[in-house]
Amino acid sequence: MMSYFNVESGGRNRRYQDKSLLRPGKGGCLIGEGESSFDKQAPAVCDGWKTVYEDVPLGGKNRLDCVVEPSGDRRFSLSVRSVSDAIEGEFFRVYTAPDISPVSVWAEKTTREPSSQYDTPVSIYTPEIIKASFRLPAVLHFPDCGLVKVEADDPAIYLQEHFVPDYDNTGLNLGPFNRGGHAWRKSVHTGSVILSFHSEKPLKEAGLTFTVLEENYPQLPGCDFSDARFDGLKRCWQNTFTVNPIHQSMGDNILLEGVGHLALAFKADMIPFTPALFGTYSVCDALRTSIEVALRERIGENNRLGGGYGWESTEVTLISLYDYLLATNDWTFIRRYQDEISRLVRGVLATDTDGDGIFESPFHGNYMTPNRESLNWWDDFAFGHKDAYVNLHAYRALTGMQKVLNLLGLPDEAKAVGTQLDKFRSAFDSTFYNPETGMYAGWISRDGRVHDYQFTFISSMAINEGLVPEKRARQILQKMLKKLKEEGYDYVYGIPGPLVPVAKEDLGTWEEMTRWGRYENGGLCGQAAYHFIQALYNVGMRRDADEILFTMMATYEREYTHSGVFTGYLQSVDWRTKGGAPTGYNYLADNYYFLLAAVTGYYGVKYPELQAPSTDPAYAATLYGDRLFDEDWKFCEDSVVDASGISFDDSGWRTLTLPHDFSIERRYPRTTDTLARL
């Protein structure tokens, strides 16, 4: 049994010795005909660092030899050879521990169905098993630890992933919110994410190589992150991106999908500066998938996204779409979903229900109702009606979409957006600025009351969107800094969302979670810190911005930044009290958003300019493989090009000749490549 495994991509310390990433008692074992090598007796021969296990008995007459051989401190190989019959099906299985570090698998999915061996009857306590099959190579990311590339010596070898719960931990374990997924999520936390390796054809020998990769963080001209002050950024940048295997979308963690997700823009904002992982499914791919499924499946009759969590999901998806375009210049994707994008834009515009330029949410915002109907990212507060948080997202989303619509040749739609933006800019200050506090309020409820808890993120977002004159912006930030110092915040774990306690009638109903200084009500998370740090940089208050940024980055290098995938309420360090006690409840990828301020604030890197669509016919004819041919290489009727130019030969190539005398060549059977360019 492989009884211990951990990695340290940064190579700066020996934190990897603290914990194993494997589930105790499960580890990693050879598999033959479904039987595990755990507790099997076999001779072992050691030759330096190489170990040979001879004639391991598995599954009746099936016997295997196994060689484990390290190569330096960043690579080892595992080779399995059949002494009797050939190797076919599963031959190696690893149980990773999501309570220690929930692994994300970055790889291309295959159409091969994953095993049903872990399936159980579906109920409130026994969810459908999350599972998928992937091609190799794959990159495994273990948050806080690092990246591992897995390669096979034969293309017939592939990877399966299964989330297998520990059913002893289902039931009442997450406080009063024991409904929906909350009844079983902790059982996954204490269960296993099983990574198993299979061969789809008989092999005499099967080999795997595991290589620790360098940390994945921005590699940008003019950005030098070699100083030890940036070690927290290097360790944790990739922690932002978690991939759920069902859609391969990016949610808060590997359990939660990112389709139309209210926090998708926090990840999308970082993607234009994020390098691609080694030769596999990328963060750009995951962002596109998160957007595409929403556009294809989640738009409701009101032209807004439904089926998700959070009213601002429509605005956030449009922001993310713009970020995706900045990172890829993928106008083919934009054109394919042009109608759906226009629908979402109309859905945002329609929420200015009284025509005053400010967008209204469908929640009254007068007080928190028992069913917690006010759902934006700050869901422990009764945000509603004229909600400044949603409005600032809407403004940013429409600003980007106005540029996109103009470049798509839709001047009337772009003009309608521009008119609304002008009205918004005229009305924002008079609606949300509160002269009593000298800051911008969180929301104006339907009964006309102003709900202002000196939210650091509301005023900071307004400053960052250019809606606040610089003199006033500096005054607001100076007031906030003064309040933070008076309250004894040292920035070790960040800054709070509200600077004063939120009134009881505007809070969620569970006292343990909403008490002042805990979770959203004065607790500390990296998401809110980004807006504030960036605002300080934007108005020239660099000393204050540096103090917060570098203090937090030191913490993120020194301490663990998460407590596993879904540990339970008031048990997770993604949110902390001022003294550092855990007050969150799950792995929250948004916690790493503040790291972006090192790029856009400290180094002042600007986002790339939006590029116009190419008029080159070769570029204009860019095609996605999954739209061009089906699995049998029959031309898909709903593709965007004429099928008349398809030709076939005996070499394994298929060629499509297009009207501009260009052709696409694709080698069978890789029909699911992400993109085929001419």
XYZ file of C-alpha atoms in Angstrom:
678
model
C 0.000 0.000 0.000
C 1.097 3.524 -0.727
C 0.452 4.687 2.815
C 1.632 8.303 2.590
C 1.691 10.930 -0.151
C 2.082 14.696 -0.210
C 3.707 17.361 -2.370
C 5.292 20.784 -1.987
C 5.401 22.482 -5.391
C 7.123 25.560 -4.040
C 9.919 23.578 -2.393
C 10.291 26.273 0.264
C 9.556 24.211 3.363
C 8.652 20.734 4.540
C 4.986 21.401 5.235
C 4.227 18.319 3.121
C 5.473 16.256 6.058
C 2.631 17.550 8.251
C -0.210 15.569 6.703
C -0.826 12.822 4.180
C -3.119 13.602 1.262
C -4.368 10.001 1.354
C -7.260 8.582 3.337
C -5.796 6.645 6.301
C -6.340 2.903 6.012
C -7.041 3.203 2.276
C -3.938 4.752 0.703
C -2.984 3.644 -2.780
C -3.111 -0.023 -3.824
C -2.703 -2.296 -6.806
C -5.972 -3.725 -8.115
C -6.533 -6.987 -9.941
C -9.978 -8.270 -10.872
C -11.424 -5.887 -8.285
C -9.218 -7.184 -5.475
C -6.832 -4.849 -3.623
C -3.190 -5.475 -2.756
C -3.810 -4.162 0.758
C -2.685 -6.822 3.304
C -1.291 -9.092 0.550
C 2.082 -10.686 1.271
C 4.806 -10.384 -1.406
C 8.610 -10.184 -1.429
C 10.134 -6.706 -1.778
C 13.577 -6.102 -3.263
C 15.198 -2.717 -2.656
C 17.805 -1.374 -5.073
C 18.778 2.104 -3.924
C 15.573 4.147 -4.078
C 13.898 1.606 -6.376
C 11.620 -1.002 -4.809
C 10.400 -4.117 -6.613
C 7.391 -6.025 -5.288
C 7.382 -9.503 -6.774
C 4.516 -11.833 -7.587
C 1.726 -9.971 -5.741
C -1.316 -12.309 -5.600
C -4.539 -10.646 -6.760
C -7.898 -12.039 -7.805
C -7.520 -15.786 -8.133
C -4.669 -16.648 -10.511
C -3.886 -13.003 -11.280
C -0.381 -12.050 -10.100
C 1.493 -8.791 -10.596
C 5.017 -7.440 -10.278
C 5.275 -3.776 -9.262
C 8.244 -1.415 -9.483
C 8.260 1.962 -7.706
C 11.206 4.154 -8.659
C 11.811 7.778 -7.645
C 13.811 10.037 -9.942
C 15.035 13.018 -7.962
C 12.728 14.680 -5.459
C 9.988 15.665 -7.941
C 9.196 12.467 -9.841
C 8.492 8.807 -9.343
C 7.259 6.068 -11.616
C 5.024 3.115 -10.877
C 5.179 0.175 -13.262
C 2.895 -2.860 -13.045
C 3.571 -6.063 -15.017
C 1.312 -9.078 -15.234
C 3.000 -12.331 -14.271
C -0.021 -14.334 -15.446
C -2.846 -12.818 -17.482
C -2.767 -9.417 -19.158
C -3.646 -6.213 -17.288
C -7.100 -4.984 -18.268
C -9.484 -2.666 -16.475
C -8.495 -1.127 -13.124
C -4.938 -1.774 -11.931
C -4.117 1.049 -9.451
C -6.355 2.992 -7.034
C -5.599 5.981 -4.809
C -7.905 7.272 -2.053
C -7.280 10.989 -1.568
C -8.610 12.790 1.521
C -10.797 15.843 0.715
C -10.784 16.911 4.371
C -7.030 17.466 4.022
C -6.842 18.864 0.471
C -9.730 18.451 -1.997
C -8.057 17.513 -5.277
C -9.076 19.038 -8.612
C -8.461 16.904 -11.703
C -7.471 19.000 -14.710
C -7.766 16.733 -17.739
C -9.828 16.131 -20.847
C -12.895 14.005 -20.188
C -13.495 10.855 -22.202
C -16.800 9.381 -23.318
C -16.012 6.137 -21.479
C -18.482 5.636 -18.637
C -16.893 5.544 -15.164
C -17.451 2.487 -13.003
C -20.717 2.014 -11.108
C -19.020 0.048 -8.321
C -19.510 2.821 -5.740
C -23.095 3.696 -6.686
C -25.794 3.551 -4.011
C -29.561 4.144 -4.035
C -30.098 7.910 -4.148
C -31.755 9.547 -1.141
C -31.370 12.704 0.936
C -28.547 11.002 2.840
C -26.999 9.008 -0.020
C -26.456 11.322 -2.989
C -25.746 10.278 -6.530
C -22.029 9.529 -6.771
C -20.082 12.270 -8.534
C -17.787 10.624 -11.059
C -16.056 11.047 -14.408
C -13.445 9.516 -16.715
C -10.423 11.429 -18.024
C -7.655 11.037 -20.545
C -4.053 11.185 -19.458
C -1.995 13.254 -19.036
C -3.783 14.895 -16.136
C -2.724 17.527 -13.625
C -3.854 17.014 -10.039
C -4.049 20.115 -7.883
C -3.966 19.749 -4.103
C -4.763 23.193 -2.583
C -2.025 24.635 -0.357
C 0.303 21.809 -1.438
C 0.828 21.830 -5.178
C 0.442 20.312 -8.615
C 1.197 16.776 -9.798
C 1.312 15.759 -13.452
C 0.278 12.152 -14.129
C 1.332 10.504 -17.394
C 0.899 6.977 -18.738
C 3.193 4.978 -20.983
C 0.300 3.754 -23.137
C -2.649 5.764 -24.581
C -5.018 2.971 -23.522
C -4.548 3.976 -19.867
C -7.032 6.473 -18.476
C -8.171 7.912 -15.130
C -11.469 7.689 -13.263
C -12.551 9.986 -10.421
C -15.244 9.104 -7.860
C -16.449 11.105 -4.843
C -17.299 8.380 -2.340
C -18.915 9.607 0.918
C -18.399 8.263 4.404
C -22.038 7.578 5.176
C -21.371 7.500 8.908
C -21.168 11.290 8.644
C -24.534 12.060 7.066
C -27.355 13.769 8.884
C -27.466 16.578 11.417
C -23.917 17.847 11.311
C -24.086 21.321 9.771
C -26.153 23.331 12.208
C -29.801 24.187 11.497
C -29.441 24.267 7.713
C -29.695 20.512 7.328
C -31.519 20.477 4.004
C -30.652 19.759 0.405
C -26.997 19.018 -0.056
C -26.200 20.055 3.505
C -27.430 16.674 4.731
C -24.600 14.811 3.022
C -21.777 17.226 2.161
C -19.790 16.514 5.283
C -19.919 12.825 4.411
C -17.882 13.658 1.299
C -15.526 15.759 3.434
C -14.758 12.692 5.561
C -15.002 10.307 2.609
C -12.591 9.887 -0.298
C -11.994 11.274 -3.752
C -10.864 8.064 -5.422
C -8.508 8.296 -8.383
C -8.261 4.986 -10.204
C -6.208 4.042 -13.248
C -7.557 1.702 -15.903
C -6.566 0.161 -19.212
C -9.178 -0.066 -21.938
C -7.326 -2.926 -23.666
C -5.175 -5.873 -22.481
C -1.600 -4.840 -21.631
C 1.313 -6.894 -20.417
C 2.725 -3.875 -18.586
C 1.268 -0.535 -17.496
C 3.316 2.419 -16.312
C 2.469 5.723 -14.609
C 4.740 8.674 -13.917
C 3.966 11.256 -11.216
C 5.812 14.591 -11.466
C 5.534 17.514 -9.067
C 5.108 20.710 -11.105
C 6.160 24.214 -10.195
C 3.579 26.500 -8.640
C 1.189 28.067 -11.142
C 0.987 31.839 -10.806
C 1.219 34.869 -13.144
C 4.314 35.109 -15.317
C 4.008 38.673 -16.571
C 6.487 41.236 -17.893
C 7.257 43.716 -15.135
C 5.955 41.466 -12.347
C 8.745 40.026 -10.228
C 7.373 37.601 -7.646
C 10.750 36.199 -6.609
C 10.744 38.145 -3.324
C 9.694 36.007 -0.335
C 6.909 38.502 0.375
C 5.033 36.982 -2.583
C 5.354 33.368 -1.434
C 1.723 33.298 -0.301
C 0.630 34.343 -3.783
C 2.716 31.641 -5.428
C 1.398 28.957 -3.091
C -2.262 29.916 -3.270
C -2.980 31.441 -6.706
C -4.057 28.086 -8.174
C -6.268 27.470 -5.104
C -8.742 29.871 -6.743
C -9.586 27.357 -9.448
C -11.500 24.240 -8.428
C -13.140 22.002 -11.005
C -16.262 19.895 -10.531
C -16.045 16.753 -12.689
C -19.698 16.668 -13.780
C -19.646 19.738 -16.029
C -15.958 20.580 -15.486
C -17.116 23.977 -14.279
C -15.620 26.136 -11.519
C -17.621 26.637 -8.327
C -16.557 27.415 -4.778
C -15.123 23.921 -4.434
C -15.025 20.545 -6.170
C -18.472 19.608 -4.809
C -20.238 22.692 -6.150
C -20.713 23.387 -9.843
C -19.857 26.794 -11.276
C -22.659 27.064 -13.850
C -24.148 30.534 -13.565
C -22.481 30.804 -10.179
C -22.646 34.065 -8.245
C -18.870 33.976 -7.564
C -17.648 33.010 -11.038
C -16.327 36.503 -11.767
C -13.823 36.322 -8.903
C -12.132 33.446 -10.733
C -12.686 34.954 -14.174
C -10.972 38.208 -13.129
C -7.788 36.231 -12.365
C -7.797 34.073 -15.501
C -6.346 36.633 -17.965
C -3.179 36.547 -15.840
C -3.100 32.775 -15.173
C -0.796 30.454 -17.181
C -2.279 27.307 -18.686
C -1.524 24.039 -16.965
C 0.623 21.416 -18.652
C -1.037 20.204 -21.862
C -4.506 19.541 -20.494
C -7.919 21.016 -19.698
C -7.236 24.621 -18.725
C -8.759 27.256 -16.482
C -9.961 29.021 -19.659
C -11.696 25.810 -20.722
C -13.374 25.556 -17.319
C -14.483 29.185 -17.476
C -15.941 28.711 -20.951
C -17.783 25.573 -19.816
C -19.187 27.368 -16.756
C -20.539 30.105 -19.033
C -21.645 27.865 -21.901
C -23.834 25.533 -19.845
C -25.509 28.572 -18.272
C -26.202 30.148 -21.668
C -27.455 26.885 -23.113
C -29.574 25.579 -20.230
C -30.269 28.148 -17.511
C -31.875 31.232 -19.097
C -35.434 31.723 -17.890
C -38.446 33.505 -19.355
C -37.339 36.699 -17.610
C -34.070 36.607 -19.602
C -32.112 35.979 -16.447
C -30.224 32.936 -15.236
C -32.136 30.619 -12.961
C -31.459 27.325 -11.257
C -28.446 28.671 -9.412
C -27.762 30.526 -6.198
C -27.751 34.311 -6.058
C -29.732 36.996 -7.860
C -26.581 38.527 -9.377
C -25.645 35.363 -11.301
C -26.759 36.988 -14.575
C -24.544 40.035 -14.076
C -21.643 37.903 -12.848
C -21.857 35.600 -15.880
C -21.685 38.584 -18.247
C -18.632 39.903 -16.391
C -17.051 36.447 -16.640
C -17.860 36.282 -20.350
C -16.007 39.557 -20.896
C -13.014 38.255 -18.911
C -13.048 35.087 -21.021
C -12.974 37.174 -24.193
C -10.035 39.220 -22.885
C -8.138 36.005 -22.141
C -8.901 34.154 -25.397
C -10.278 36.546 -28.055
C -12.696 33.696 -28.797
C -15.267 35.541 -30.894
C -16.486 32.257 -32.370
C -17.903 31.388 -28.959
C -19.463 34.855 -28.647
C -21.110 34.617 -32.067
C -22.452 31.146 -31.342
C -24.249 32.421 -28.247
C -24.934 35.952 -29.476
C -28.709 35.622 -29.054
C -28.386 34.233 -25.535
C -25.952 36.986 -24.547
C -28.359 39.614 -25.875
C -31.143 38.035 -23.839
C -29.101 38.321 -20.641
C -28.302 41.957 -21.408
C -32.016 42.636 -21.844
C -32.638 40.777 -18.598
C -30.309 43.132 -16.742
C -31.767 46.249 -18.363
C -35.289 45.154 -17.450
C -34.497 45.206 -13.726
C -34.591 49.013 -13.727
C -38.297 48.652 -13.035
C -39.011 52.280 -12.110
C -36.845 53.876 -14.798
C -34.645 55.855 -12.422
C -31.394 54.335 -13.699
C -30.901 52.078 -10.670
C -31.594 48.355 -10.891
C -34.098 46.769 -8.516
C -33.863 43.271 -7.043
C -37.127 41.346 -6.450
C -36.510 41.197 -2.681
C -37.967 43.958 -0.532
C -34.888 44.315 1.683
C -36.990 45.659 4.588
C -35.724 42.917 6.901
C -34.447 39.341 6.738
C -37.309 36.937 6.158
C -37.284 33.445 7.714
C -36.649 31.803 4.346
C -33.592 34.053 3.707
C -34.940 35.128 0.329
C -32.369 37.944 -0.128
C -29.733 36.041 -1.996
C -26.639 37.794 -3.198
C -23.100 36.695 -2.284
C -23.564 38.287 1.168
C -26.465 35.978 1.928
C -26.510 36.448 5.703
C -27.781 40.010 5.167
C -31.167 41.235 3.931
C -29.834 42.883 0.771
C -32.737 43.758 -1.525
C -34.627 46.258 -3.694
C -32.020 48.888 -4.639
C -29.074 46.640 -3.826
C -25.744 48.452 -4.285
C -23.793 45.203 -4.554
C -25.916 43.892 -7.438
C -26.027 47.355 -9.025
C -22.241 47.615 -9.125
C -22.059 44.205 -10.782
C -24.725 45.279 -13.271
C -22.800 48.447 -14.113
C -19.611 46.517 -14.702
C -21.372 43.833 -16.744
C -23.122 46.329 -19.011
C -19.942 48.368 -19.486
C -18.244 45.292 -20.912
C -21.246 44.180 -22.948
C -21.586 47.606 -24.568
C -18.129 47.097 -26.093
C -18.966 43.552 -27.165
C -22.245 44.568 -28.795
C -20.555 47.353 -30.730
C -17.903 44.961 -32.059
C -20.618 42.449 -32.996
C -22.197 45.102 -35.207
C -25.273 45.600 -33.014
C -25.318 49.411 -32.638
C -28.946 49.676 -31.510
C -28.453 47.225 -28.642
C -25.170 48.902 -27.711
C -26.887 52.304 -27.713
C -29.610 51.060 -25.365
C -26.939 49.831 -22.970
C -25.068 53.131 -23.223
C -28.216 55.100 -22.418
C -28.814 52.979 -19.322
C -25.203 53.395 -18.191
C -25.522 57.172 -18.470
C -28.677 57.108 -16.344
C -26.967 54.872 -13.798
C -23.956 57.171 -13.451
C -26.284 60.127 -12.902
C -28.336 58.346 -10.248
C -25.786 56.235 -8.360
C -24.380 58.885 -6.046
C -27.718 60.408 -5.058
C -29.179 56.955 -4.446
C -26.467 55.284 -2.401
C -24.194 57.953 -0.889
C -25.009 58.410 2.786
C -23.864 61.802 4.122
C -24.385 60.609 7.703
C -21.563 58.077 7.422
C -19.703 59.597 4.485
C -19.834 56.194 2.750
C -22.039 54.332 0.282
C -24.952 52.339 1.689
C -25.472 48.626 1.131
C -29.088 48.838 0.005
C -32.230 50.931 -0.005
C -35.184 48.757 0.978
C -38.630 48.967 -0.570
C -39.918 50.872 2.466
C -37.384 53.626 1.692
C -34.963 52.966 4.572
C -31.197 53.215 4.063
C -29.256 50.149 5.245
C -25.678 51.318 5.745
C -23.285 49.194 7.770
C -20.163 50.860 6.394
C -19.494 47.967 4.034
C -15.866 48.093 2.936
C -16.645 46.323 -0.334
C -19.524 48.597 -1.478
C -17.570 51.861 -1.364
C -14.431 50.138 -2.651
C -16.224 48.606 -5.636
C -17.732 51.996 -6.479
C -14.270 53.574 -6.332
C -12.799 50.846 -8.518
C -15.540 51.359 -11.118
C -14.677 55.059 -11.339
C -17.994 56.201 -9.864
C -16.479 58.196 -6.978
C -14.476 61.434 -7.327
C -10.890 60.912 -6.134
C -11.099 63.410 -3.236
C -14.186 61.711 -1.823
C -12.679 58.276 -2.501
C -9.638 59.101 -0.376
C -11.831 60.489 2.402
C -13.921 57.295 2.470
C -10.879 55.026 2.557
C -9.213 57.121 5.277
C -12.376 56.846 7.420
C -12.413 53.102 6.927
C -8.740 52.709 7.810
C -9.276 54.789 10.936
C -12.198 52.573 11.972
C -10.207 49.381 11.290
C -7.347 50.590 13.485
C -9.719 51.686 16.277
C -11.280 48.212 16.284
C -7.871 46.527 16.469
C -7.774 44.826 13.058
C -4.196 43.890 12.178
C -4.912 42.559 8.645
C -3.378 39.157 9.420
C -6.544 37.463 8.142
C -7.970 40.305 6.067
C -10.587 42.982 6.606
C -14.291 42.657 7.457
C -17.204 43.276 5.104
C -19.182 45.562 7.447
C -17.302 47.858 9.827
C -20.180 47.970 12.303
C -22.497 45.155 13.439
C -25.437 44.509 11.146
C -28.781 44.997 12.900
C -30.550 41.851 14.049
C -33.531 42.378 11.736
C -31.164 42.455 8.749
C -29.354 39.246 9.729
C -29.880 35.557 9.217
C -31.606 33.790 12.078
C -28.855 31.511 13.397
C -27.157 33.409 16.206
C -24.029 31.241 16.298
C -23.245 32.068 12.670
C -24.305 35.725 12.622
C -22.848 36.952 15.915
C -20.634 40.036 15.470
C -17.102 39.115 14.449
C -18.106 35.829 12.834
C -18.552 34.840 9.187
C -20.028 37.674 7.091
C -20.922 39.857 10.091
C -17.437 41.155 10.834
C -15.524 37.962 9.991
C -12.549 38.035 7.665
C -12.297 36.619 4.126
C -9.980 37.363 1.214
C -12.823 38.167 -1.196
C -13.801 41.444 0.485
C -10.150 42.384 0.941
C -9.473 42.581 -2.805
C -11.911 45.432 -3.419
C -10.502 47.444 -0.520
C -6.825 46.880 -1.338
C -7.372 47.676 -5.014
C -9.251 50.871 -4.140
C -6.311 51.993 -1.982
C -3.941 51.448 -4.893
C -6.294 53.214 -7.301
C -6.294 56.432 -5.252
C -2.543 56.346 -4.568
C -2.605 55.148 -0.934
C 0.123 52.595 -1.616
C 1.573 52.354 1.883
C -1.761 51.304 3.356
C -2.479 48.943 0.469
C 0.960 47.325 0.779
C 0.525 46.822 4.510
C -2.711 44.886 4.089
C -1.630 42.940 0.998
C 1.740 41.754 2.294
C 0.422 40.994 5.779
C -2.241 38.743 4.268
C 0.150 37.072 1.820
C 2.484 36.227 4.688
C -0.415 34.492 6.441
C -1.287 32.537 3.303
C 2.263 31.210 3.106
C 2.613 30.572 6.825
C -0.745 28.954 7.648
C -3.190 26.563 6.030
C -5.824 28.562 4.171
C -8.668 26.032 4.089
C -10.062 23.181 6.163
C -11.075 20.768 3.429
C -14.037 20.570 1.136
C -17.010 20.945 3.520
C -15.995 20.748 7.136
C -19.149 22.214 8.735
C -20.350 25.527 10.117
C -17.869 27.524 12.229
C -15.178 24.919 11.541
C -13.458 26.215 8.386
C -10.655 28.781 8.192
C -11.775 30.256 4.853
C -13.519 32.733 7.178
C -11.868 33.723 10.473
C -12.505 35.873 13.464
C -10.186 38.754 14.222
C -8.217 36.404 16.459
C -7.958 33.711 13.786
C -10.605 31.227 14.963
C -12.415 29.428 12.110
C -15.876 30.735 11.342
C -16.555 29.460 7.808
C -18.057 26.165 6.726
C -16.597 25.027 3.372
C -13.716 25.369 0.971
C -14.350 28.850 -0.440
C -12.287 29.554 -3.551
C -13.293 33.234 -3.335
C -10.944 33.503 -0.352
C -7.978 33.874 -2.723
C -9.382 36.780 -4.734
C -7.292 39.346 -2.839
C -4.120 37.939 -4.453
C -5.175 39.655 -7.676
C -4.303 42.998 -6.041
C -0.612 42.068 -6.275
C -0.977 42.141 -10.063
C -3.552 44.877 -10.704
C -2.649 47.002 -7.671
C 0.940 46.596 -6.513
C 2.329 46.208 -10.039
C -0.489 48.148 -11.701
C -0.943 45.685 -14.567
C -3.908 46.597 -16.760
C -6.264 44.092 -18.305
C -5.617 43.522 -22.011
C -7.632 45.629 -24.425
C -10.635 43.942 -26.001
C -9.634 42.894 -29.517
C -12.015 43.233 -32.446
C -13.114 40.037 -34.197
C -10.723 39.027 -36.954
C -11.866 39.449 -40.545
C -9.377 36.828 -41.705
C -11.517 34.029 -43.218
C -9.167 31.453 -41.726
C -9.862 32.803 -38.246
C -13.537 33.385 -38.913
C -13.927 29.719 -39.798
C -12.517 28.526 -36.462
C -14.511 25.501 -35.394
C -15.068 23.529 -32.225
C -14.434 19.802 -32.652
C -17.536 18.704 -30.774
C -19.710 20.697 -33.183
C -18.053 19.531 -36.397
C -18.286 15.751 -36.251
C -20.077 13.226 -34.112
C -18.398 10.141 -32.643
C -18.644 8.279 -35.976
C -17.183 11.173 -37.948
C -20.532 11.982 -39.477
C -20.957 15.667 -40.141
C -23.151 17.339 -37.506
C -26.194 18.919 -39.111
C -26.179 21.865 -36.700
C -22.592 22.876 -37.462
C -21.935 26.277 -38.947
C -20.182 25.200 -42.159
C -21.194 23.344 -45.301
C -20.558 19.602 -45.297
C -19.956 19.371 -49.009
C -16.176 19.570 -48.701
C -15.601 16.513 -46.503
C -13.199 13.962 -47.948
C -11.947 10.667 -46.540
C -8.761 8.663 -46.990
C -7.148 5.592 -45.452
C -4.453 7.319 -43.397
C -6.602 8.055 -40.354
C -7.066 11.729 -41.328
C -10.336 13.456 -42.108
C -10.239 16.679 -44.083
C -12.896 19.372 -44.435
C -12.321 21.860 -47.239
C -13.921 25.250 -46.655
C -15.010 27.910 -49.166
C -11.819 29.934 -48.626
C -9.516 27.070 -49.669
C -8.534 26.312 -46.091
C -8.872 22.905 -44.500
C -9.061 21.324 -41.064
C -7.209 18.102 -40.372
C -8.116 16.025 -37.334
C -6.638 12.634 -36.504
C -9.242 10.029 -35.549
C -10.468 9.315 -32.899
C -9.741 12.487 -30.934
C -13.108 14.028 -31.692
C -13.370 15.935 -28.438
C -10.373 18.237 -28.795
C -11.289 21.635 -27.473
C -10.504 23.645 -30.568
C -9.456 23.051 -34.161
C -7.876 26.082 -35.821
C -7.316 26.460 -39.528
